[in-house]
Amino acid sequence: ALFFRVSLFRLKDLEVAKLGDSDVHVKMLAAPINPADINMIQGTYAILSPLPAVGGNEGVGEVLEVGRHVAALKPGDWVIPAGPGLGTWRTQGVFPEEMLLKVPSDIPVLCAATLSVNPCTAYRMLADFETLAPGDSVIQNAANSGVGQAVIQIAKASGIKTINVVRDRPDLPKLVERLMALGADHVITEEMLRKPEMKDIFKSIPKPRLALNCVGGKSTTEMLRHLQPKGTMVTYGGMAKQPVMVPVSAFIFRDLRLRGFWMTQWRKDHAQDQESLASMMDALCQLIRRGQLTAPACTEVPLQDYKAALEASMKPFTSSKQILLL
């Protein structure tokens, strides 16, 4: 088993690097602790930073100063990482301009800090695998995750119905209420997926053409049963650390498609295509401004309390994202 020891972390004072001609000096404002950050530290993620490293792949900062060759950014602008591995759990940093993306500073700071990973993942999965129209439906597990909450809200804004699967837990009614308030059409437990009452859901909405999986194991096999023939299941995480099991009949008689998605790979594939990145960021910021996309439930923690924040982010059934205030 891989153990995650908070004692691996130190809070250190470092000199801020000298500002090069193409560099940007950034004061970090807020940075979340995401599962992928923890996986990177454990060494189980597809990207590993050379050690010693600064943790954190996501966050928002304010530009303090720019090198003389920097044209697209100016002091006062807000920026987020353009890719993973930036090391956002710090108060200040000097980064090459191409490692940063400008975001509008008229959106809430917690929305900006959590913009580059979960909402982008949700947006792409809803857009890139099936052509969904208003009235269509999507089913997803881990619906209370950061991605899950973004899927609910982006789908709702597009008129797409969501069936949201969560694990049974002590405060289930409270969680159901929260997801319904975000715009969920149905919130069910994994146990419910196996029950005949599932038929009642499909009296009012069509069977989903798209399933989003970040769990694996039994929950995923059960979810597949409810997909329309020729539907697609996209896997973007494996929280149960169990393989995806698919009955042969699902392939033969229903021609289901199984795909995978990783936001980091999408960014690599579209590195030369600034247009699609800009239009996605623009669409997400519009939703945020209209109040149709909010930050996930967050607990704000000052940087010096990072140990408590890391421990809290590892607890099961956490419905709140730890955000380091820098």
PDB file of N, CA, C and O in Angstrom, residues 3-47:
ATOM      1  N   PHE A   3       1.532   4.851   1.274  1.00  0.00           N
ATOM      2  CA  PHE A   3       1.119   5.699   2.381  1.00  0.00           C
ATOM      3  C   PHE A   3       1.383   7.143   2.010  1.00  0.00           C
ATOM      4  O   PHE A   3       2.369   7.453   1.359  1.00  0.00           O
ATOM      5  N   PHE A   4       0.486   7.997   2.435  1.00  0.00           N
ATOM      6  CA  PHE A   4       0.678   9.418   2.200  1.00  0.00           C
ATOM      7  C   PHE A   4       1.010  10.035   3.543  1.00  0.00           C
ATOM      8  O   PHE A   4       0.212   9.982   4.457  1.00  0.00           O
ATOM      9  N   ARG A   5       2.212  10.558   3.678  1.00  0.00           N
ATOM     10  CA  ARG A   5       2.598  11.130   4.955  1.00  0.00           C
ATOM     11  C   ARG A   5       2.671  12.636   4.835  1.00  0.00           C
ATOM     12  O   ARG A   5       3.435  13.181   4.034  1.00  0.00           O
ATOM     13  N   VAL A   6       1.862  13.289   5.633  1.00  0.00           N
ATOM     14  CA  VAL A   6       1.866  14.753   5.621  1.00  0.00           C
ATOM     15  C   VAL A   6       3.242  15.265   6.053  1.00  0.00           C
ATOM     16  O   VAL A   6       3.673  16.342   5.672  1.00  0.00           O
ATOM     17  N   SER A   7       3.970  14.427   6.818  1.00  0.00           N
ATOM     18  CA  SER A   7       5.304  14.842   7.278  1.00  0.00           C
ATOM     19  C   SER A   7       6.309  14.983   6.121  1.00  0.00           C
ATOM     20  O   SER A   7       7.404  15.485   6.306  1.00  0.00           O
ATOM     21  N   LEU A   8       5.914  14.515   4.920  1.00  0.00           N
ATOM     22  CA  LEU A   8       6.793  14.705   3.755  1.00  0.00           C
ATOM     23  C   LEU A   8       6.848  16.177   3.360  1.00  0.00           C
ATOM     24  O   LEU A   8       7.674  16.577   2.553  1.00  0.00           O
ATOM     25  N   PHE A   9       5.935  16.986   3.932  1.00  0.00           N
ATOM     26  CA  PHE A   9       5.846  18.377   3.529  1.00  0.00           C
ATOM     27  C   PHE A   9       6.565  19.305   4.486  1.00  0.00           C
ATOM     28  O   PHE A   9       6.565  19.100   5.682  1.00  0.00           O
ATOM     29  N   ARG A  10       7.156  20.343   3.926  1.00  0.00           N
ATOM     30  CA  ARG A  10       7.754  21.415   4.734  1.00  0.00           C
ATOM     31  C   ARG A  10       7.266  22.740   4.161  1.00  0.00           C
ATOM     32  O   ARG A  10       7.115  22.856   2.949  1.00  0.00           O
ATOM     33  N   LEU A  11       7.051  23.690   5.035  1.00  0.00           N
ATOM     34  CA  LEU A  11       6.778  25.049   4.574  1.00  0.00           C
ATOM     35  C   LEU A  11       8.124  25.755   4.591  1.00  0.00           C
ATOM     36  O   LEU A  11       8.768  25.842   5.626  1.00  0.00           O
ATOM     37  N   LYS A  12       8.606  26.210   3.430  1.00  0.00           N
ATOM     38  CA  LYS A  12       9.952  26.791   3.365  1.00  0.00           C
ATOM     39  C   LYS A  12       9.917  28.204   2.806  1.00  0.00           C
ATOM     40  O   LYS A  12       9.106  28.514   1.927  1.00  0.00           O
ATOM     41  N   ASP A  13      10.832  29.035   3.302  1.00  0.00           N
ATOM     42  CA  ASP A  13      11.016  30.365   2.713  1.00  0.00           C
ATOM     43  C   ASP A  13      12.100  30.260   1.658  1.00  0.00           C
ATOM     44  O   ASP A  13      13.222  29.840   1.947  1.00  0.00           O
ATOM     45  N   LEU A  14      11.752  30.644   0.440  1.00  0.00           N
ATOM     46  CA  LEU A  14      12.730  30.601  -0.652  1.00  0.00           C
ATOM     47  C   LEU A  14      12.848  31.991  -1.277  1.00  0.00           C
ATOM     48  O   LEU A  14      11.904  32.777  -1.245  1.00  0.00           O
ATOM     49  N   GLU A  15      14.012  32.244  -1.866  1.00  0.00           N
ATOM     50  CA  GLU A  15      14.189  33.484  -2.634  1.00  0.00           C
ATOM     51  C   GLU A  15      13.308  33.410  -3.883  1.00  0.00           C
ATOM     52  O   GLU A  15      13.226  32.355  -4.523  1.00  0.00           O
ATOM     53  N   VAL A  16      12.680  34.514  -4.251  1.00  0.00           N
ATOM     54  CA  VAL A  16      11.942  34.538  -5.522  1.00  0.00           C
ATOM     55  C   VAL A  16      12.974  34.697  -6.640  1.00  0.00           C
ATOM     56  O   VAL A  16      13.884  35.524  -6.538  1.00  0.00           O
ATOM     57  N   ALA A  17      12.844  33.867  -7.667  1.00  0.00           N
ATOM     58  CA  ALA A  17      13.820  33.892  -8.771  1.00  0.00           C
ATOM     59  C   ALA A  17      13.844  35.259  -9.454  1.00  0.00           C
ATOM     60  O   ALA A  17      12.882  36.023  -9.381  1.00  0.00           O
ATOM     61  N   LYS A  18      14.974  35.539 -10.145  1.00  0.00           N
ATOM     62  CA  LYS A  18      15.117  36.801 -10.876  1.00  0.00           C
ATOM     63  C   LYS A  18      14.158  36.781 -12.071  1.00  0.00           C
ATOM     64  O   LYS A  18      13.946  35.738 -12.681  1.00  0.00           O
ATOM     65  N   LEU A  19      13.584  37.934 -12.381  1.00  0.00           N
ATOM     66  CA  LEU A  19      12.610  38.035 -13.478  1.00  0.00           C
ATOM     67  C   LEU A  19      13.331  38.096 -14.819  1.00  0.00           C
ATOM     68  O   LEU A  19      14.048  39.051 -15.096  1.00  0.00           O
ATOM     69  N   GLY A  20      13.143  37.057 -15.642  1.00  0.00           N
ATOM     70  CA  GLY A  20      13.721  37.063 -16.987  1.00  0.00           C
ATOM     71  C   GLY A  20      12.840  37.857 -17.949  1.00  0.00           C
ATOM     72  O   GLY A  20      11.714  38.235 -17.615  1.00  0.00           O
ATOM     73  N   ASP A  21      13.329  38.070 -19.164  1.00  0.00           N
ATOM     74  CA  ASP A  21      12.609  38.892 -20.154  1.00  0.00           C
ATOM     75  C   ASP A  21      11.238  38.327 -20.512  1.00  0.00           C
ATOM     76  O   ASP A  21      10.318  39.075 -20.836  1.00  0.00           O
ATOM     77  N   SER A  22      11.095  36.999 -20.478  1.00  0.00           N
ATOM     78  CA  SER A  22       9.810  36.380 -20.852  1.00  0.00           C
ATOM     79  C   SER A  22       9.075  35.835 -19.634  1.00  0.00           C
ATOM     80  O   SER A  22       8.178  35.007 -19.759  1.00  0.00           O
ATOM     81  N   ASP A  23       9.475  36.294 -18.435  1.00  0.00           N
ATOM     82  CA  ASP A  23       8.897  35.767 -17.200  1.00  0.00           C
ATOM     83  C   ASP A  23       7.820  36.681 -16.615  1.00  0.00           C
ATOM     84  O   ASP A  23       7.747  37.864 -16.952  1.00  0.00           O
ATOM     85  N   VAL A  24       7.041  36.085 -15.723  1.00  0.00           N
ATOM     86  CA  VAL A  24       5.968  36.814 -15.044  1.00  0.00           C
ATOM     87  C   VAL A  24       6.094  36.546 -13.544  1.00  0.00           C
ATOM     88  O   VAL A  24       6.182  35.386 -13.123  1.00  0.00           O
ATOM     89  N   HIS A  25       6.102  37.593 -12.749  1.00  0.00           N
ATOM     90  CA  HIS A  25       6.155  37.464 -11.292  1.00  0.00           C
ATOM     91  C   HIS A  25       4.709  37.469 -10.781  1.00  0.00           C
ATOM     92  O   HIS A  25       3.973  38.425 -11.013  1.00  0.00           O
ATOM     93  N   VAL A  26       4.323  36.388 -10.112  1.00  0.00           N
ATOM     94  CA  VAL A  26       2.930  36.195  -9.708  1.00  0.00           C
ATOM     95  C   VAL A  26       2.827  36.084  -8.193  1.00  0.00           C
ATOM     96  O   VAL A  26       3.609  35.388  -7.552  1.00  0.00           O
ATOM     97  N   LYS A  27       1.834  36.790  -7.646  1.00  0.00           N
ATOM     98  CA  LYS A  27       1.471  36.603  -6.230  1.00  0.00           C
ATOM     99  C   LYS A  27       0.281  35.656  -6.236  1.00  0.00           C
ATOM    100  O   LYS A  27      -0.784  35.981  -6.760  1.00  0.00           O
ATOM    101  N   MET A  28       0.451  34.451  -5.667  1.00  0.00           N
ATOM    102  CA  MET A  28      -0.641  33.477  -5.647  1.00  0.00           C
ATOM    103  C   MET A  28      -1.734  33.948  -4.674  1.00  0.00           C
ATOM    104  O   MET A  28      -1.428  34.506  -3.620  1.00  0.00           O
ATOM    105  N   LEU A  29      -2.985  33.734  -5.049  1.00  0.00           N
ATOM    106  CA  LEU A  29      -4.118  34.144  -4.207  1.00  0.00           C
ATOM    107  C   LEU A  29      -4.770  32.949  -3.512  1.00  0.00           C
ATOM    108  O   LEU A  29      -5.045  32.990  -2.319  1.00  0.00           O
ATOM    109  N   ALA A  30      -5.014  31.877  -4.268  1.00  0.00           N
ATOM    110  CA  ALA A  30      -5.695  30.704  -3.694  1.00  0.00           C
ATOM    111  C   ALA A  30      -5.388  29.488  -4.552  1.00  0.00           C
ATOM    112  O   ALA A  30      -5.264  29.596  -5.774  1.00  0.00           O
ATOM    113  N   ALA A  31      -5.256  28.313  -3.894  1.00  0.00           N
ATOM    114  CA  ALA A  31      -4.955  27.080  -4.626  1.00  0.00           C
ATOM    115  C   ALA A  31      -5.617  25.894  -3.932  1.00  0.00           C
ATOM    116  O   ALA A  31      -5.467  25.725  -2.726  1.00  0.00           O
ATOM    117  N   PRO A  32      -6.367  25.073  -4.684  1.00  0.00           N
ATOM    118  CA  PRO A  32      -7.043  23.929  -4.068  1.00  0.00           C
ATOM    119  C   PRO A  32      -6.118  22.724  -3.891  1.00  0.00           C
ATOM    120  O   PRO A  32      -5.045  22.661  -4.497  1.00  0.00           O
ATOM    121  N   ILE A  33      -6.566  21.767  -3.073  1.00  0.00           N
ATOM    122  CA  ILE A  33      -5.906  20.461  -2.964  1.00  0.00           C
ATOM    123  C   ILE A  33      -6.819  19.467  -3.678  1.00  0.00           C
ATOM    124  O   ILE A  33      -7.928  19.211  -3.234  1.00  0.00           O
ATOM    125  N   ASN A  34      -6.356  18.945  -4.818  1.00  0.00           N
ATOM    126  CA  ASN A  34      -7.133  18.008  -5.633  1.00  0.00           C
ATOM    127  C   ASN A  34      -6.592  16.584  -5.474  1.00  0.00           C
ATOM    128  O   ASN A  34      -5.415  16.409  -5.138  1.00  0.00           O
ATOM    129  N   PRO A  35      -7.437  15.561  -5.759  1.00  0.00           N
ATOM    130  CA  PRO A  35      -6.939  14.178  -5.697  1.00  0.00           C
ATOM    131  C   PRO A  35      -5.678  13.961  -6.542  1.00  0.00           C
ATOM    132  O   PRO A  35      -4.761  13.256  -6.127  1.00  0.00           O
ATOM    133  N   ALA A  36      -5.624  14.581  -7.732  1.00  0.00           N
ATOM    134  CA  ALA A  36      -4.447  14.390  -8.599  1.00  0.00           C
ATOM    135  C   ALA A  36      -3.174  14.947  -7.955  1.00  0.00           C
ATOM    136  O   ALA A  36      -2.086  14.424  -8.177  1.00  0.00           O
ATOM    137  N   ASP A  37      -3.312  16.008  -7.137  1.00  0.00           N
ATOM    138  CA  ASP A  37      -2.138  16.556  -6.434  1.00  0.00           C
ATOM    139  C   ASP A  37      -1.583  15.505  -5.481  1.00  0.00           C
ATOM    140  O   ASP A  37      -0.368  15.303  -5.379  1.00  0.00           O
ATOM    141  N   ILE A  38      -2.497  14.843  -4.771  1.00  0.00           N
ATOM    142  CA  ILE A  38      -2.094  13.816  -3.810  1.00  0.00           C
ATOM    143  C   ILE A  38      -1.458  12.643  -4.568  1.00  0.00           C
ATOM    144  O   ILE A  38      -0.407  12.131  -4.180  1.00  0.00           O
ATOM    145  N   ASN A  39      -2.087  12.226  -5.698  1.00  0.00           N
ATOM    146  CA  ASN A  39      -1.543  11.109  -6.482  1.00  0.00           C
ATOM    147  C   ASN A  39      -0.139  11.425  -7.008  1.00  0.00           C
ATOM    148  O   ASN A  39       0.717  10.547  -7.081  1.00  0.00           O
ATOM    149  N   MET A  40       0.076  12.685  -7.386  1.00  0.00           N
ATOM    150  CA  MET A  40       1.395  13.078  -7.885  1.00  0.00           C
ATOM    151  C   MET A  40       2.447  12.909  -6.790  1.00  0.00           C
ATOM    152  O   MET A  40       3.542  12.430  -7.023  1.00  0.00           O
ATOM    153  N   ILE A  41       2.062  13.305  -5.563  1.00  0.00           N
ATOM    154  CA  ILE A  41       2.976  13.207  -4.432  1.00  0.00           C
ATOM    155  C   ILE A  41       3.238  11.738  -4.096  1.00  0.00           C
ATOM    156  O   ILE A  41       4.345  11.340  -3.755  1.00  0.00           O
ATOM    157  N   GLN A  42       2.198  10.898  -4.223  1.00  0.00           N
ATOM    158  CA  GLN A  42       2.350   9.466  -3.938  1.00  0.00           C
ATOM    159  C   GLN A  42       3.166   8.764  -5.024  1.00  0.00           C
ATOM    160  O   GLN A  42       3.607   7.639  -4.843  1.00  0.00           O
ATOM    161  N   GLY A  43       3.318   9.437  -6.173  1.00  0.00           N
ATOM    162  CA  GLY A  43       4.041   8.811  -7.276  1.00  0.00           C
ATOM    163  C   GLY A  43       3.167   7.886  -8.098  1.00  0.00           C
ATOM    164  O   GLY A  43       3.655   7.067  -8.860  1.00  0.00           O
ATOM    165  N   THR A  44       1.829   8.002  -7.991  1.00  0.00           N
ATOM    166  CA  THR A  44       0.930   7.114  -8.741  1.00  0.00           C
ATOM    167  C   THR A  44       0.292   7.832  -9.930  1.00  0.00           C
ATOM    168  O   THR A  44      -0.586   7.296 -10.573  1.00  0.00           O
ATOM    169  N   TYR A  45       0.736   9.059 -10.217  1.00  0.00           N
ATOM    170  CA  TYR A  45       0.132   9.829 -11.305  1.00  0.00           C
ATOM    171  C   TYR A  45       1.028   9.723 -12.537  1.00  0.00           C
ATOM    172  O   TYR A  45       2.199   9.365 -12.442  1.00  0.00           O
ATOM    173  N   ALA A  46       0.464  10.056 -13.699  1.00  0.00           N
ATOM    174  CA  ALA A  46       1.236   9.908 -14.944  1.00  0.00           C
ATOM    175  C   ALA A  46       2.302  10.991 -15.103  1.00  0.00           C
ATOM    176  O   ALA A  46       3.141  10.902 -15.979  1.00  0.00           O
ATOM    177  N   ILE A  47       2.243  12.032 -14.279  1.00  0.00           N
ATOM    178  CA  ILE A  47       3.291  13.068 -14.332  1.00  0.00           C
ATOM    179  C   ILE A  47       3.952  13.108 -12.969  1.00  0.00           C
ATOM    180  O   ILE A  47       3.266  13.116 -11.953  1.00  0.00           O
TER     181      ILE A  47
END
